[in-house]
GROMACS .gro file of C-alpha atoms in nm:
model
  193
    1MET     CA    1  -0.005   0.014   0.000
    2SER     CA    2   0.109   0.328  -0.069
    3ARG     CA    3   0.211   0.583   0.172
    4GLY     CA    4  -0.074   0.829   0.129
    5ILE     CA    5  -0.328   0.560   0.159
    6ASN     CA    6  -0.175   0.440   0.495
    7GLU     CA    7  -0.174   0.785   0.624
    8LEU     CA    8  -0.541   0.841   0.540
    9ASN     CA    9  -0.652   0.489   0.677
   10SER     CA   10  -0.462   0.559   1.007
   11GLY     CA   11  -0.703   0.752   1.196
   12ASN     CA   12  -1.030   0.603   1.028
   13GLU     CA   13  -1.210   0.293   1.092
   14ILE     CA   14  -1.321   0.122   0.791
   15LEU     CA   15  -1.677  -0.055   0.801
   16GLU     CA   16  -1.776  -0.312   0.574
   17THR     CA   17  -2.107  -0.240   0.403
   18PHE     CA   18  -2.372  -0.479   0.499
   19SER     CA   19  -2.710  -0.524   0.287
   20TYR     CA   20  -2.995  -0.791   0.345
   21GLY     CA   21  -3.287  -0.890   0.151
   22VAL     CA   22  -3.644  -0.788   0.216
   23VAL     CA   23  -3.976  -0.927   0.090
   24TYR     CA   24  -4.272  -0.729   0.112
   25VAL     CA   25  -4.636  -0.735   0.022
   26TYR     CA   26  -4.846  -0.428  -0.065
   27SER     CA   27  -5.190  -0.339  -0.230
   28ILE     CA   28  -5.333  -0.053  -0.416
   29PRO     CA   29  -5.659   0.087  -0.272
   30SER     CA   30  -5.867   0.076  -0.600
   31ASP     CA   31  -6.132  -0.135  -0.745
   32THR     CA   32  -5.883  -0.239  -1.039
   33HIS     CA   33  -5.674  -0.424  -0.794
   34LYS     CA   34  -5.894  -0.558  -0.541
   35GLY     CA   35  -5.825  -0.892  -0.431
   36ARG     CA   36  -5.472  -0.883  -0.536
   37LEU     CA   37  -5.150  -0.828  -0.357
   38LYS     CA   38  -4.786  -0.768  -0.517
   39ILE     CA   39  -4.515  -0.958  -0.361
   40GLY     CA   40  -4.170  -0.803  -0.429
   41SER     CA   41  -3.832  -0.764  -0.288
   42ALA     CA   42  -3.586  -0.502  -0.199
   43THR     CA   43  -3.272  -0.459  -0.007
   44VAL     CA   44  -3.199  -0.267   0.310
   45ARG     CA   45  -2.850  -0.165   0.397
   46ALA     CA   46  -2.795  -0.160   0.776
   47ILE     CA   47  -2.555  -0.366   1.000
   48LYS     CA   48  -2.851  -0.471   1.205
   49PRO     CA   49  -3.168  -0.387   1.043
   50THR     CA   50  -3.436  -0.261   1.267
   51PRO     CA   51  -3.842  -0.321   1.171
   52ASP     CA   52  -3.823   0.049   1.080
   53ASP     CA   53  -3.515  -0.007   0.833
   54ILE     CA   54  -3.695  -0.290   0.671
   55SER     CA   55  -4.037  -0.104   0.632
   56GLN     CA   56  -3.859   0.208   0.484
   57ALA     CA   57  -3.649  -0.004   0.245
   58ALA     CA   58  -3.966  -0.161   0.128
   59ARG     CA   59  -4.166   0.163   0.094
   60GLU     CA   60  -3.871   0.316  -0.098
   61ARG     CA   61  -3.889   0.024  -0.340
   62ILE     CA   62  -4.240   0.043  -0.389
   63GLN     CA   63  -4.252   0.428  -0.433
   64GLN     CA   64  -4.001   0.353  -0.734
   65GLN     CA   65  -4.287   0.142  -0.896
   66THR     CA   66  -4.585   0.382  -0.814
   67ILE     CA   67  -4.472   0.749  -0.782
   68THR     CA   68  -4.451   0.843  -1.153
   69ALA     CA   69  -4.795   0.686  -1.198
   70ASP     CA   70  -4.906   0.880  -0.884
   71VAL     CA   71  -5.076   0.565  -0.747
   72PRO     CA   72  -5.126   0.532  -0.373
   73PHE     CA   73  -5.028   0.228  -0.198
   74ILE     CA   74  -5.064   0.025   0.125
   75LEU     CA   75  -4.757  -0.158   0.267
   76GLU     CA   76  -4.893  -0.460   0.414
   77HIS     CA   77  -4.621  -0.663   0.539
   78ALA     CA   78  -4.239  -0.648   0.520
   79GLU     CA   79  -3.961  -0.859   0.658
   80LEU     CA   80  -3.615  -0.969   0.619
   81ALA     CA   81  -3.578  -1.243   0.338
   82VAL     CA   82  -3.368  -1.501   0.548
   83THR     CA   83  -3.489  -1.873   0.557
   84ASN     CA   84  -3.463  -2.055   0.903
   85ASP     CA   85  -3.156  -2.198   0.809
   86GLY     CA   86  -2.975  -1.858   0.741
   87ASN     CA   87  -3.003  -1.851   0.354
   88TYR     CA   88  -3.133  -1.571   0.177
   89PHE     CA   89  -3.431  -1.579  -0.068
   90SER     CA   90  -3.612  -1.331  -0.303
   91ASP     CA   91  -3.972  -1.275  -0.394
   92HIS     CA   92  -3.940  -1.537  -0.686
   93HIS     CA   93  -3.914  -1.796  -0.431
   94VAL     CA   94  -4.240  -1.674  -0.262
   95HIS     CA   95  -4.402  -1.687  -0.630
   96HIS     CA   96  -4.297  -2.016  -0.697
   97VAL     CA   97  -4.456  -2.145  -0.367
   98LEU     CA   98  -4.779  -1.965  -0.453
   99LYS     CA   99  -4.766  -2.101  -0.822
  100ARG     CA  100  -4.710  -2.450  -0.694
  101SER     CA  101  -4.995  -2.416  -0.416
  102GLY     CA  102  -5.272  -2.305  -0.701
  103TYR     CA  103  -5.243  -1.934  -0.690
  104VAL     CA  104  -5.222  -1.763  -1.015
  105ARG     CA  105  -5.080  -1.444  -1.130
  106ARG     CA  106  -5.318  -1.163  -1.191
  107SER     CA  107  -5.194  -0.861  -1.421
  108GLU     CA  108  -5.485  -0.612  -1.483
  109ASN     CA  109  -5.374  -0.468  -1.798
  110SER     CA  110  -5.154  -0.728  -1.996
  111LYS     CA  111  -5.110  -1.089  -2.028
  112ASN     CA  112  -4.803  -1.083  -1.791
  113GLY     CA  113  -4.686  -1.433  -1.701
  114HIS     CA  114  -4.433  -1.303  -1.493
  115SER     CA  115  -4.645  -1.040  -1.296
  116GLU     CA  116  -4.556  -1.000  -0.920
  117TRP     CA  117  -4.949  -0.947  -0.858
  118PHE     CA  118  -5.134  -1.230  -0.714
  119GLU     CA  119  -5.523  -1.276  -0.641
  120LEU     CA  120  -5.501  -1.372  -0.286
  121ASN     CA  121  -5.526  -1.244   0.095
  122LEU     CA  122  -5.239  -1.125   0.308
  123ASP     CA  123  -5.278  -1.442   0.552
  124ILE     CA  124  -5.191  -1.643   0.233
  125ALA     CA  125  -4.892  -1.431   0.136
  126LYS     CA  126  -4.755  -1.434   0.471
  127SER     CA  127  -4.806  -1.795   0.466
  128ALA     CA  128  -4.596  -1.840   0.152
  129ILE     CA  129  -4.331  -1.636   0.284
  130GLN     CA  130  -4.312  -1.855   0.595
  131ALA     CA  131  -4.318  -2.169   0.364
  132VAL     CA  132  -4.011  -2.047   0.180
  133LYS     CA  133  -3.844  -1.985   0.530
  134GLU     CA  134  -3.915  -2.360   0.610
  135ASN     CA  135  -3.771  -2.448   0.271
  136ARG     CA  136  -4.123  -2.595   0.161
  137SER     CA  137  -4.228  -2.580  -0.180
  138ALA     CA  138  -4.577  -2.544  -0.143
  139LEU     CA  139  -4.865  -2.438   0.115
  140SER     CA  140  -5.028  -2.711   0.330
  141THR     CA  141  -5.387  -2.803   0.264
  142ASN     CA  142  -5.502  -2.626   0.591
  143GLU     CA  143  -5.288  -2.317   0.490
  144ARG     CA  144  -5.467  -2.298   0.148
  145ASN     CA  145  -5.822  -2.405   0.289
  146ALA     CA  146  -5.767  -2.093   0.533
  147SER     CA  147  -5.834  -1.869   0.251
  148TYR     CA  148  -6.159  -1.993   0.146
  149ILE     CA  149  -6.321  -1.859   0.467
  150SER     CA  150  -6.466  -1.544   0.390
  151PRO     CA  151  -6.601  -1.319   0.649
  152PHE     CA  152  -6.959  -1.207   0.640
  153GLU     CA  153  -7.166  -0.948   0.812
  154PHE     CA  154  -7.421  -1.049   1.065
  155ARG     CA  155  -7.780  -0.884   1.025
  156PRO     CA  156  -7.886  -0.645   1.298
  157ASN     CA  157  -8.096  -0.887   1.503
  158GLN     CA  158  -7.823  -1.135   1.493
  159LEU     CA  159  -7.585  -0.865   1.642
  160ALA     CA  160  -7.813  -0.780   1.886
  161ALA     CA  161  -7.855  -1.148   1.992
  162ILE     CA  162  -7.480  -1.187   2.021
  163GLU     CA  163  -7.463  -0.886   2.228
  164LYS     CA  164  -7.724  -0.973   2.453
  165THR     CA  165  -7.610  -1.343   2.508
  166THR     CA  166  -7.232  -1.188   2.555
  167ARG     CA  167  -7.348  -0.955   2.835
  168ALA     CA  168  -7.557  -1.246   3.004
  169ILE     CA  169  -7.250  -1.475   3.019
  170ARG     CA  170  -7.019  -1.181   3.131
  171SER     CA  171  -7.279  -1.082   3.423
  172LYS     CA  172  -7.296  -1.450   3.504
  173ARG     CA  173  -7.719  -1.429   3.524
  174LYS     CA  174  -7.851  -1.706   3.681
  175ARG     CA  175  -8.131  -1.761   3.460
  176PHE     CA  176  -7.896  -1.788   3.148
  177LEU     CA  177  -7.670  -2.022   3.341
  178TRP     CA  178  -7.981  -2.226   3.465
  179ASN     CA  179  -8.101  -2.252   3.078
  180ALA     CA  180  -7.763  -2.351   2.996
  181LYS     CA  181  -7.752  -2.627   3.245
  182MET     CA  182  -8.089  -2.750   3.170
  183ARG     CA  183  -8.002  -2.755   2.778
  184PHE     CA  184  -7.667  -2.907   2.809
  185GLY     CA  185  -7.674  -3.085   3.132
  186LYS     CA  186  -7.387  -2.894   3.291
  187THR     CA  187  -7.241  -2.554   3.262
  188SER     CA  188  -6.933  -2.540   3.037
  189ALA     CA  189  -6.607  -2.364   3.071
  190ALA     CA  190  -6.710  -2.112   2.804
  191MET     CA  191  -7.040  -2.036   3.023
  192GLN     CA  192  -6.834  -1.971   3.341
  193VAL     CA  193  -6.642  -1.660   3.186
   0.00000   0.00000   0.00000
């Protein structure tokens, strides 16, 4: 090494640059993207990335994709892209798990077979990420079936009945407990709350 470089480095600590992969999931709040999520990847440059660092790296990458089109987005999820045994993975690994599990890419405006938009919910996206972390190539049947349970809204009379029953259970009303004992033969643990 030349004398000038040695003098320059003599009082300075040289740190190695660290970077980690991030996998993220985001949505666009519009009817054209309803029911679809994008799974992508980014890089975070930090020695020990915090959740804020990870989120910021994902937001910066998403903004690169959406800012010129002036499209709002919602960052649904972001985490380090590291398997349980310490290997790195990319969004393509997650896409592979989803495809092998029967989820299809859904590009709105073109027939893009490599679109990173999938028709699924956030729980399935997180399960696919977890599957990659566990070195699985597809989601389990239970993970896939969990997505088919769609929430429904109760009618007003059903909500009123649920609220009335919940109040009765919490107040331990004797009449309610007596009716339950008569109907079921004993008081269940749920009724003793």
